[in-house]
mmCIF file of C-alpha atoms in Angstrom:
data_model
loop_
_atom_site.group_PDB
_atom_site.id
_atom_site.type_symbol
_atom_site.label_atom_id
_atom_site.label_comp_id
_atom_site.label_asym_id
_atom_site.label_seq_id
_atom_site.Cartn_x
_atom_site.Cartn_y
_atom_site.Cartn_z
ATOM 1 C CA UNK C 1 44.998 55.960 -11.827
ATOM 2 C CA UNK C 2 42.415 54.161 -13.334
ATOM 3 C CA UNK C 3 41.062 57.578 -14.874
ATOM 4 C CA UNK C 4 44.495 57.985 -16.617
ATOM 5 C CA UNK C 5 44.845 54.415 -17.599
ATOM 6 C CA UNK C 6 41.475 54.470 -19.457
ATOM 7 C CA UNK C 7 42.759 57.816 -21.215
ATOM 8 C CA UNK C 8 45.732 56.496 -22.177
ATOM 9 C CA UNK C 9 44.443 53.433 -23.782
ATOM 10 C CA UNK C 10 41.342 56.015 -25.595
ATOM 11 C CA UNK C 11 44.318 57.716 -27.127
ATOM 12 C CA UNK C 12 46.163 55.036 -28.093
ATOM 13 C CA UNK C 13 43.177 53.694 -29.320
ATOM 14 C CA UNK C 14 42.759 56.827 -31.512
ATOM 15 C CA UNK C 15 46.309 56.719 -33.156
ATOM 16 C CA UNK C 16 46.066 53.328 -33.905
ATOM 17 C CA UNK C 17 42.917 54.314 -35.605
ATOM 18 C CA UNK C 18 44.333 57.074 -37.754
ATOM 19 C CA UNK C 19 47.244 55.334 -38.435
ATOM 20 C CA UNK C 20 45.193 52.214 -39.870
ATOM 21 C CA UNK C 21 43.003 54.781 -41.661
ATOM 22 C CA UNK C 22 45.935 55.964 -43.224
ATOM 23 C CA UNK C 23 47.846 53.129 -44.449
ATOM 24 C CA UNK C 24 44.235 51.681 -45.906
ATOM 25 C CA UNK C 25 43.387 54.851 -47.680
ATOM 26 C CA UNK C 26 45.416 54.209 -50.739
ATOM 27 C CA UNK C 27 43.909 50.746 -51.247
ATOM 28 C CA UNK C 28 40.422 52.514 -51.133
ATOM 29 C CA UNK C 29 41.007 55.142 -52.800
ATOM 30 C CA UNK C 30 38.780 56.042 -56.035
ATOM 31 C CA UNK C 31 40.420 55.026 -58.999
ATOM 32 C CA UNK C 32 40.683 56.527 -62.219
ATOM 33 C CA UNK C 33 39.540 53.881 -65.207
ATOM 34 C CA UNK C 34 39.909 53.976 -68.312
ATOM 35 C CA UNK C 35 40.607 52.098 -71.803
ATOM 36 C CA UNK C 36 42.924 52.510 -74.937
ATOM 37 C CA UNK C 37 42.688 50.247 -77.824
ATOM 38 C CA UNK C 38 45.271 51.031 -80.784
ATOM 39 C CA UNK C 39 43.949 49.824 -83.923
ATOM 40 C CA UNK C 40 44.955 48.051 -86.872
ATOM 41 C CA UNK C 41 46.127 45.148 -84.666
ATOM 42 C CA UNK C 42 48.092 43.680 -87.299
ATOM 43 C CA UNK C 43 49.662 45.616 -89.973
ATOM 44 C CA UNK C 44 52.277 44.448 -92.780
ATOM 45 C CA UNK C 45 55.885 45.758 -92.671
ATOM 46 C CA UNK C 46 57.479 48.824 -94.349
ATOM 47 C CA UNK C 47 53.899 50.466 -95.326
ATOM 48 C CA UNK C 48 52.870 53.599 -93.717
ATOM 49 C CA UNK C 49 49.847 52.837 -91.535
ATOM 50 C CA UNK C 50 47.755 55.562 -89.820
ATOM 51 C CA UNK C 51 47.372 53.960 -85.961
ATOM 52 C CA UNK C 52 44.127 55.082 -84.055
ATOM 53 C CA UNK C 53 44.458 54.946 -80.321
ATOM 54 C CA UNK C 54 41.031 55.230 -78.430
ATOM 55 C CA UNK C 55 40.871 56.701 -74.966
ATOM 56 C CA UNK C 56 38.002 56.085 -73.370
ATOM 57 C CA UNK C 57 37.068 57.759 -69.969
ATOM 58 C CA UNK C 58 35.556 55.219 -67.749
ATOM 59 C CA UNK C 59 35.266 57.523 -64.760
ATOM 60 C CA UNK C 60 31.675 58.692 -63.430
ATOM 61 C CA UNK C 61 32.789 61.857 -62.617
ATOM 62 C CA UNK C 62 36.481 62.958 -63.617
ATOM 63 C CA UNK C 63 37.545 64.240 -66.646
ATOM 64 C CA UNK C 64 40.302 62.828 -68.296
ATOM 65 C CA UNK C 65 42.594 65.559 -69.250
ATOM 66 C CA UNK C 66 46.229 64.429 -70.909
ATOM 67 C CA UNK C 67 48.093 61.579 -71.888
ATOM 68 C CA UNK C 68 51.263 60.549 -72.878
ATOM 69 C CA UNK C 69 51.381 57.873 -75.922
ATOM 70 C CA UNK C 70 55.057 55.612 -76.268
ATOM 71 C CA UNK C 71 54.890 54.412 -79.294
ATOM 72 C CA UNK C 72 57.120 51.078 -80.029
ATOM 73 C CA UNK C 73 60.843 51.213 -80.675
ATOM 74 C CA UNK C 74 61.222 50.194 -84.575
ATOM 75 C CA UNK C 75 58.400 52.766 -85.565
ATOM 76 C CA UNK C 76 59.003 55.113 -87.770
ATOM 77 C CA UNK C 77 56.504 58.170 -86.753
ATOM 78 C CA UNK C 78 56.151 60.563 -89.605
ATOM 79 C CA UNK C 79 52.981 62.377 -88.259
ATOM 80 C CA UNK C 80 50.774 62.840 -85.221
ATOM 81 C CA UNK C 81 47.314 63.999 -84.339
ATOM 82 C CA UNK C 82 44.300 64.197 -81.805
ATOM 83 C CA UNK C 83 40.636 64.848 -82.385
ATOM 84 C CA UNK C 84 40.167 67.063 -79.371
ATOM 85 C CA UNK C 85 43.169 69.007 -77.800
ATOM 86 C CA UNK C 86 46.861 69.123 -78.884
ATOM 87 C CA UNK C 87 49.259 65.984 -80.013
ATOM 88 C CA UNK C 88 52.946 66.561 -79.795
ATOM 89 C CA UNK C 89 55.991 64.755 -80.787
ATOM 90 C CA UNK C 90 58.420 64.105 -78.272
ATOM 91 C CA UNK C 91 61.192 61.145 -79.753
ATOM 92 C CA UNK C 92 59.058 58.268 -79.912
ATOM 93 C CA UNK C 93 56.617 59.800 -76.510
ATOM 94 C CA UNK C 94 53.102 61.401 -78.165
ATOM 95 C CA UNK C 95 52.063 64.356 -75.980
ATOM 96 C CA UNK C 96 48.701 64.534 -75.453
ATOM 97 C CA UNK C 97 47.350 67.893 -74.028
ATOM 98 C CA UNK C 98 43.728 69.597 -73.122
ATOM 99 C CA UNK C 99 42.102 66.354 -73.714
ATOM 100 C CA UNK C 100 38.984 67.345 -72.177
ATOM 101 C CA UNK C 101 37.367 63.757 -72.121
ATOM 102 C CA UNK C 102 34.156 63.693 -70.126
ATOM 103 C CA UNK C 103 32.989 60.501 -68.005
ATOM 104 C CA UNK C 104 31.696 57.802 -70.662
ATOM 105 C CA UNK C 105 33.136 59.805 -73.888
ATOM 106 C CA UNK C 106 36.959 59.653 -75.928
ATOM 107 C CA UNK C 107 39.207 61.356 -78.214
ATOM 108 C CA UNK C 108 40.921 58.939 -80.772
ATOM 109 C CA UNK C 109 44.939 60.213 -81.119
ATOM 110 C CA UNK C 110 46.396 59.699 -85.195
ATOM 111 C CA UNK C 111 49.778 58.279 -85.486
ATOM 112 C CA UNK C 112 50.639 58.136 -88.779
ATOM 113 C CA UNK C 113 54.243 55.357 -88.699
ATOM 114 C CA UNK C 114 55.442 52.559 -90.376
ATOM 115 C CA UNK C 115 57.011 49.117 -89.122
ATOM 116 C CA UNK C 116 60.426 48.851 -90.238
ATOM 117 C CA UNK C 117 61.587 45.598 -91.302
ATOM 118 C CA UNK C 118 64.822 43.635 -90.612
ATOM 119 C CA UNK C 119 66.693 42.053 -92.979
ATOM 120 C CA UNK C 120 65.125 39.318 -93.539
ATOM 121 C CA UNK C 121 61.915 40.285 -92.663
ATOM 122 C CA UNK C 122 60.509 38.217 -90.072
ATOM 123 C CA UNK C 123 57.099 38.657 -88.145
ATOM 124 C CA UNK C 124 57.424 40.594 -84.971
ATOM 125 C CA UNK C 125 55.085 42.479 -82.522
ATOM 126 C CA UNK C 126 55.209 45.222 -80.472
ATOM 127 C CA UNK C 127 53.513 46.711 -77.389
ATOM 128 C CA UNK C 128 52.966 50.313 -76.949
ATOM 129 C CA UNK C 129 52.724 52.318 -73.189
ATOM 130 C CA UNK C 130 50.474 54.707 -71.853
ATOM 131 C CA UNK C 131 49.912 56.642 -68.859
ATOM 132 C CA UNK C 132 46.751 59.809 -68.278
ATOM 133 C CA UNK C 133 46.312 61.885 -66.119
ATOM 134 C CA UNK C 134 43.372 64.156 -64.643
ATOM 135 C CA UNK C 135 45.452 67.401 -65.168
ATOM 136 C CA UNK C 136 45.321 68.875 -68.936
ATOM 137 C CA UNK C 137 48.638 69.669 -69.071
ATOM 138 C CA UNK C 138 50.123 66.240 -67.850
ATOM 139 C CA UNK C 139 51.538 67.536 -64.415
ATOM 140 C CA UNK C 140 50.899 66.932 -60.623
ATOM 141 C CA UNK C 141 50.413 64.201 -58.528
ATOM 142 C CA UNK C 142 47.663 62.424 -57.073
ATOM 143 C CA UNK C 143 45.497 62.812 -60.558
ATOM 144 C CA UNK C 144 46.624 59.811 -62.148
ATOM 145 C CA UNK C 145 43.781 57.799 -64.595
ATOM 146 C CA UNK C 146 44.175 54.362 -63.874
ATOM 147 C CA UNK C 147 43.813 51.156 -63.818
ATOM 148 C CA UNK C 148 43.371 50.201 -67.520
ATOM 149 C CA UNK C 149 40.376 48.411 -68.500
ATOM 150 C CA UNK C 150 40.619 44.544 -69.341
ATOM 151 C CA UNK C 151 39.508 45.234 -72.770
ATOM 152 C CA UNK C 152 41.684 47.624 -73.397
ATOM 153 C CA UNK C 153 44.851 46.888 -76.321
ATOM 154 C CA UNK C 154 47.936 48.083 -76.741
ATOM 155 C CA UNK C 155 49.640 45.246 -79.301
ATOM 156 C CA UNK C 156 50.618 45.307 -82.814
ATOM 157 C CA UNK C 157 51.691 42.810 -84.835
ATOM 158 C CA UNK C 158 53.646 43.195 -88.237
ATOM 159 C CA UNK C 159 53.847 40.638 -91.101
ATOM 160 C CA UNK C 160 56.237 40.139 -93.933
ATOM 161 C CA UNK C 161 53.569 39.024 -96.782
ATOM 162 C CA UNK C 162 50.548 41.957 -95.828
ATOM 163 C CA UNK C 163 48.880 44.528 -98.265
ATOM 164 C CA UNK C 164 47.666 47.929 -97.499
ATOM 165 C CA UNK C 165 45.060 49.999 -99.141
ATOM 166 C CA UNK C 166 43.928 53.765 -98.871
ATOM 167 C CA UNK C 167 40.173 53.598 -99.185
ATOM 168 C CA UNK C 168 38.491 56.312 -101.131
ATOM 169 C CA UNK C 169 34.261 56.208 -101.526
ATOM 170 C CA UNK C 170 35.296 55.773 -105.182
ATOM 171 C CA UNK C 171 37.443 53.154 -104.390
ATOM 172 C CA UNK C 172 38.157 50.736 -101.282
ATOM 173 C CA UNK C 173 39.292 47.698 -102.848
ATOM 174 C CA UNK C 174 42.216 44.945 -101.089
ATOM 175 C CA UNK C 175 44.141 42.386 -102.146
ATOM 176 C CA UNK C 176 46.875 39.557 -101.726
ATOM 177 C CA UNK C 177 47.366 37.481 -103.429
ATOM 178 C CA UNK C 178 49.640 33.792 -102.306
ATOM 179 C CA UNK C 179 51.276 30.531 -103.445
ATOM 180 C CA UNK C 180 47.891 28.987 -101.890
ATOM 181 C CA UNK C 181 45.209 31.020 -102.704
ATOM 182 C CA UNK C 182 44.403 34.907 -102.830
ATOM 183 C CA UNK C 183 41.962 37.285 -101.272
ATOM 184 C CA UNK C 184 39.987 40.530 -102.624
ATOM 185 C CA UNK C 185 38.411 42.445 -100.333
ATOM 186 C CA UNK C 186 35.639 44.988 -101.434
ATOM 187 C CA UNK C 187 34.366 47.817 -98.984
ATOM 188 C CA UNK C 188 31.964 49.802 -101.616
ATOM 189 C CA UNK C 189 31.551 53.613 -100.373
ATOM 190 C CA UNK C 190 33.742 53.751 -97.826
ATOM 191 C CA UNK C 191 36.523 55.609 -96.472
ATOM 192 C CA UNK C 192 39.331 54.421 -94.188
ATOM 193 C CA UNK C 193 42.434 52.003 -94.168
ATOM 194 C CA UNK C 194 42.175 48.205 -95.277
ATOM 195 C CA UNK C 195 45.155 45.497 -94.176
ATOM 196 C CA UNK C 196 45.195 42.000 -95.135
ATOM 197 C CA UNK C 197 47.909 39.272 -94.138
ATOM 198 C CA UNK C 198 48.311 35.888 -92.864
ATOM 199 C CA UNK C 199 47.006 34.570 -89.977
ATOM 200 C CA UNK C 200 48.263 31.159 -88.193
ATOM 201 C CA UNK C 201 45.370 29.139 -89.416
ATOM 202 C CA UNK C 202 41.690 28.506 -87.596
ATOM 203 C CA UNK C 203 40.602 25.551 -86.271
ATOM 204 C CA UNK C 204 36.929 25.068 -86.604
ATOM 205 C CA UNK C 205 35.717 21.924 -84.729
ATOM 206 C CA UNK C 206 34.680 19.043 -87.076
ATOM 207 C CA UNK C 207 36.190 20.855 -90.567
ATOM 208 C CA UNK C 208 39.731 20.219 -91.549
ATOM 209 C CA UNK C 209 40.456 23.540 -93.234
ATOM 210 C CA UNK C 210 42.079 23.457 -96.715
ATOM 211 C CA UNK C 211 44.468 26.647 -96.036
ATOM 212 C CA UNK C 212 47.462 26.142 -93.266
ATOM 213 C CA UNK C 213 47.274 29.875 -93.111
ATOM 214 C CA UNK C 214 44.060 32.095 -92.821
ATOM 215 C CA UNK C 215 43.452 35.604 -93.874
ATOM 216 C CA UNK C 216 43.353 38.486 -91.612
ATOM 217 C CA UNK C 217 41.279 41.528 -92.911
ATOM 218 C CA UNK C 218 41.249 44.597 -91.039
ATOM 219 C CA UNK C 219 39.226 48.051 -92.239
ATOM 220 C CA UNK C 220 39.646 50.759 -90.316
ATOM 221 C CA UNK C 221 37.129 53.496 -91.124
ATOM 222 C CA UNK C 222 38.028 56.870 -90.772
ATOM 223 C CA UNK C 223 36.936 58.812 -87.589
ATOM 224 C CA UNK C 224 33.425 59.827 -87.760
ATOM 225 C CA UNK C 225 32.327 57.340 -90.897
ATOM 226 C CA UNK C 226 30.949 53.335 -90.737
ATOM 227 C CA UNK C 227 32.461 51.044 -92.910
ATOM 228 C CA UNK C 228 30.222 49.450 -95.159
ATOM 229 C CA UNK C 229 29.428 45.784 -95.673
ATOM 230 C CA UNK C 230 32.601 43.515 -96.809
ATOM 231 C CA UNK C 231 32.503 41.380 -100.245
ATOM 232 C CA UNK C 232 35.497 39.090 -99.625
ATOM 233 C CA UNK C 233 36.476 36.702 -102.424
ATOM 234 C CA UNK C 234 39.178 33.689 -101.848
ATOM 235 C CA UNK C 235 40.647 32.020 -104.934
ATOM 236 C CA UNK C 236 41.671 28.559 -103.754
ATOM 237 C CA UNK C 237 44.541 27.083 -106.007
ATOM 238 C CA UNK C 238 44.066 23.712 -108.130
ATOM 239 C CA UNK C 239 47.006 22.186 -105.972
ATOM 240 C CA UNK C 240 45.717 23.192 -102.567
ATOM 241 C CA UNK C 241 42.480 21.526 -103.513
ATOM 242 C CA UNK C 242 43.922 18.693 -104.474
ATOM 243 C CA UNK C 243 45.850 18.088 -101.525
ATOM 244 C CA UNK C 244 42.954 18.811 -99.642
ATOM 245 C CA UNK C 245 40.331 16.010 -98.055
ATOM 246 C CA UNK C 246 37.720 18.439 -98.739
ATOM 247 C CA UNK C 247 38.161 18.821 -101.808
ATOM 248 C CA UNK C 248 34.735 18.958 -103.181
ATOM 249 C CA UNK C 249 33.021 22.156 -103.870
ATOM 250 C CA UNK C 250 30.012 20.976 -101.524
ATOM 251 C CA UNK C 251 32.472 20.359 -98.617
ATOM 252 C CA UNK C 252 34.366 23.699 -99.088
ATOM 253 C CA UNK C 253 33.286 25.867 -96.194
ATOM 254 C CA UNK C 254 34.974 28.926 -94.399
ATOM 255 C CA UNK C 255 35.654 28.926 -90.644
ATOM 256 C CA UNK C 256 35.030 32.226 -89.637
ATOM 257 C CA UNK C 257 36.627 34.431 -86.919
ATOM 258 C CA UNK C 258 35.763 37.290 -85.255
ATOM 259 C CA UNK C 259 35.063 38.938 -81.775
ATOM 260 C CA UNK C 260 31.579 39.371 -82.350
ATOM 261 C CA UNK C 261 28.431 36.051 -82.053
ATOM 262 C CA UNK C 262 26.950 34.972 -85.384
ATOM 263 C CA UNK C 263 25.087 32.113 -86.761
ATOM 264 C CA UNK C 264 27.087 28.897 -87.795
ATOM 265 C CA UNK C 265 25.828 26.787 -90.371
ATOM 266 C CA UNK C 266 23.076 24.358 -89.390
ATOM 267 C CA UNK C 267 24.246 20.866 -88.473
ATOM 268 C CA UNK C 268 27.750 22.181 -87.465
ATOM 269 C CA UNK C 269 29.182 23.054 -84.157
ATOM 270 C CA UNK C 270 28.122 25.617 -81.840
ATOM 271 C CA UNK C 271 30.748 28.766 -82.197
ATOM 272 C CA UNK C 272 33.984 27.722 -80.300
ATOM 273 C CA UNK C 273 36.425 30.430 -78.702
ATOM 274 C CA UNK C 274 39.546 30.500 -80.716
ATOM 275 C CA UNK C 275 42.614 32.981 -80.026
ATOM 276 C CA UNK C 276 40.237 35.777 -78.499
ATOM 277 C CA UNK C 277 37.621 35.093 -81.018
ATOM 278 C CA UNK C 278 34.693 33.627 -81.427
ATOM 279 C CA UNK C 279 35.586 31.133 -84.519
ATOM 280 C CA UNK C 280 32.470 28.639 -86.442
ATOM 281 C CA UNK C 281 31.492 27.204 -89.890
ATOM 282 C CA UNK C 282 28.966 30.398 -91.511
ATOM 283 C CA UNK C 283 26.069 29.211 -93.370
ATOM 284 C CA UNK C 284 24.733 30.316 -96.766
ATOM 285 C CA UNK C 285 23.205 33.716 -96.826
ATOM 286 C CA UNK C 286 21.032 35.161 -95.382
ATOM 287 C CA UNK C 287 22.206 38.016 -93.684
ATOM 288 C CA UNK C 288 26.273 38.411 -93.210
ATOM 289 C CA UNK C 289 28.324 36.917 -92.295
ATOM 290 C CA UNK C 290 27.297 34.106 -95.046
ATOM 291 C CA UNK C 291 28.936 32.298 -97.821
ATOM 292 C CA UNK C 292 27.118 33.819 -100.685
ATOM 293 C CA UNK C 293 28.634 31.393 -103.420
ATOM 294 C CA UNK C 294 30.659 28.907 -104.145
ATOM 295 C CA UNK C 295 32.431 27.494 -107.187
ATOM 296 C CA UNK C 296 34.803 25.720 -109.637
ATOM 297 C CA UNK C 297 37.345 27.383 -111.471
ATOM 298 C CA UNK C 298 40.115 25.613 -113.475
ATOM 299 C CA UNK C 299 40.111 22.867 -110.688
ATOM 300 C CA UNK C 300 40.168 25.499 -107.631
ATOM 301 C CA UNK C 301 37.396 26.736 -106.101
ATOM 302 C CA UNK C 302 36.160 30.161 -105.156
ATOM 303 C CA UNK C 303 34.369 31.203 -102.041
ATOM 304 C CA UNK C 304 32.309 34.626 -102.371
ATOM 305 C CA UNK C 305 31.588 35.786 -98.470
ATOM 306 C CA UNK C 306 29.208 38.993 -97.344
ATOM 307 C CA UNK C 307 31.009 40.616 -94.122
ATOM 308 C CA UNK C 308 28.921 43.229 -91.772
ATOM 309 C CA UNK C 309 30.515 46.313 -91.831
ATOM 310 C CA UNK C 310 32.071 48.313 -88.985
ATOM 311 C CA UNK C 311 35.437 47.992 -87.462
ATOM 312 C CA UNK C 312 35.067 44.542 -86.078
ATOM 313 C CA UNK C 313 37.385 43.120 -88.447
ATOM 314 C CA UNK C 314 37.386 39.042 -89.034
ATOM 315 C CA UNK C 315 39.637 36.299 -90.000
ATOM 316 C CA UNK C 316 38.954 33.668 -92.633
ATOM 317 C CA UNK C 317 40.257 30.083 -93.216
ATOM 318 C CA UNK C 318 38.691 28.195 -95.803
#
């Protein structure tokens, strides 16, 4: 009796074993990682924007073969595209087939659309889906990619009062121009897509900024180039100036954004995180980012800044 009691209790045992083995196999199972970042973030409304979405493979060992792109309701998709593999159109779904996207490496999918505004136009964003898979052909189970990477992005955000230029090497210039002020932005020699809009304003510790409203510039080079470095010009109005306590050309200074550490100007605060970014006061030049001049015209002022290049775009609020 004892003999069987003992076996009985071994089996038991057992089971309970496998069975705890099997419900905790799905918490320890290997996942999948990987990233997508859709790029411009911010685009202005009714222009035709070519979006770049960036899969990453963040796997050691699996390749990640398909994907399936949603792209927001309220887009208007007049063209799609991958750089390795096959990109389909199905309603507002982009197919994305023999991928082929080793451990470490990505494939950056094309969707040419435009953000259609109401009527008014109002600012609005949107949030696109995605979901990858091991398989090439987007079928199966068990071979999902997943979980996303925290740095991964999937918003846009559409203004009313953006521009949008089509950068040639013989031309990549950007502007907008407000009741305010107005920006140029100069990328000499490259190729890609510039936006520029309105941002919500900055708030650099210890400056009051003259603008309500800062600029957001975004270049997006095309696949395969670098974008050059950025000559930004901001023409400050007479009345914003005036109604400005800084309004002397010495205390003028532009509180910069972007998600990427640079020097501040000396004697000012350390760089501060500001909506994702880091945000400071830039000095003089040097290298960029600096202020590379300042000065008066017709009782406004004009700020001449040198951006680094690259696809890590920045805001500015003077």
């Amino acid at each position: 009796m004892l003999t069987l009691r003992f076996r009985r209790h071994a089996v038991a045992l057992v089971i309970a074993l496998i069975g705890a083995c099997a419900l905790a196999s799905p918490a320890g199972a290997a996942t999948k990682p990987y990233s997508v970042v859709i790029s411009p973030s911010t685009v202005p409304a009714d222009v035709s924007v070519p979006f770049q979405a960036a899969f990453t493979n963040r796997t050691t060992s699996q390749t990640l073969g398909s994907a399936n792109l949603t792209v927001p309701a309220g887009f208007s998709i007049s063209g799609v595209s991958v750089g390795t593999g096959t990109a389909t159109r199905s309603g507002n779904i982009v197919q994305l087939r023999n991928l082929g996207v080793a451990p470490g490496k990505s494939v950056v999918a094309t969707v040419v659309a435009t953000v259609t505004s109401g009527n008014p136009c109002a600012p609005a964003g949107f949030a696109w889906a995605v979901a990858a898979k091991q398989s090439n052909d987007f079928n199966g189970t068990g071979n999902d990619f997943g979980p996303l990477a925290p740095d991964s992005s999937l918003t846009t955000s559409a203004t009313c009062d953006g521009t949008a230029t089509q950068c040639t090497v013989a031309s990549c210039l950007g502007t907008l121009n407000d009741a305010d002020a107005s920006i140029s932005v100069d990328v000499p020699g490259s190729t890609g897509f510039l936006t520029i809009s309105r941002g919500g304003g900055l708030d650099c510790a210890g400056y009051d900024e003259i603008l309500a409203q800062d600029f957001v510039v975004d270049f997006l080079p095309d696949q395969g180039t670098v974008g050059g470095i950025k000559i930004v010009t901001i023409n400050i109005t007479k009345e914003a100036m005036q109604a400005s306590t800084n309004n002397g050309l010495a205390q003028v200074n532009v509180c910069f954004g972007a998600p990427f550490a640079f020097p501040v100007k000396p004697g000012t605060p350390n760089l501060q995180s500001f909506d994702g970014l880091n945000i400071g006061l830039l000095p003089d030049c040097g290298a960029p980012p600096c202020v590379a001049d300042r000065r008066s015209v017709g009782g406004g002022a004009t700020i001449v800044v040198r951006a680094p290049g690259g696809d890590q775009d920045p805001r500015y609020g003077p």
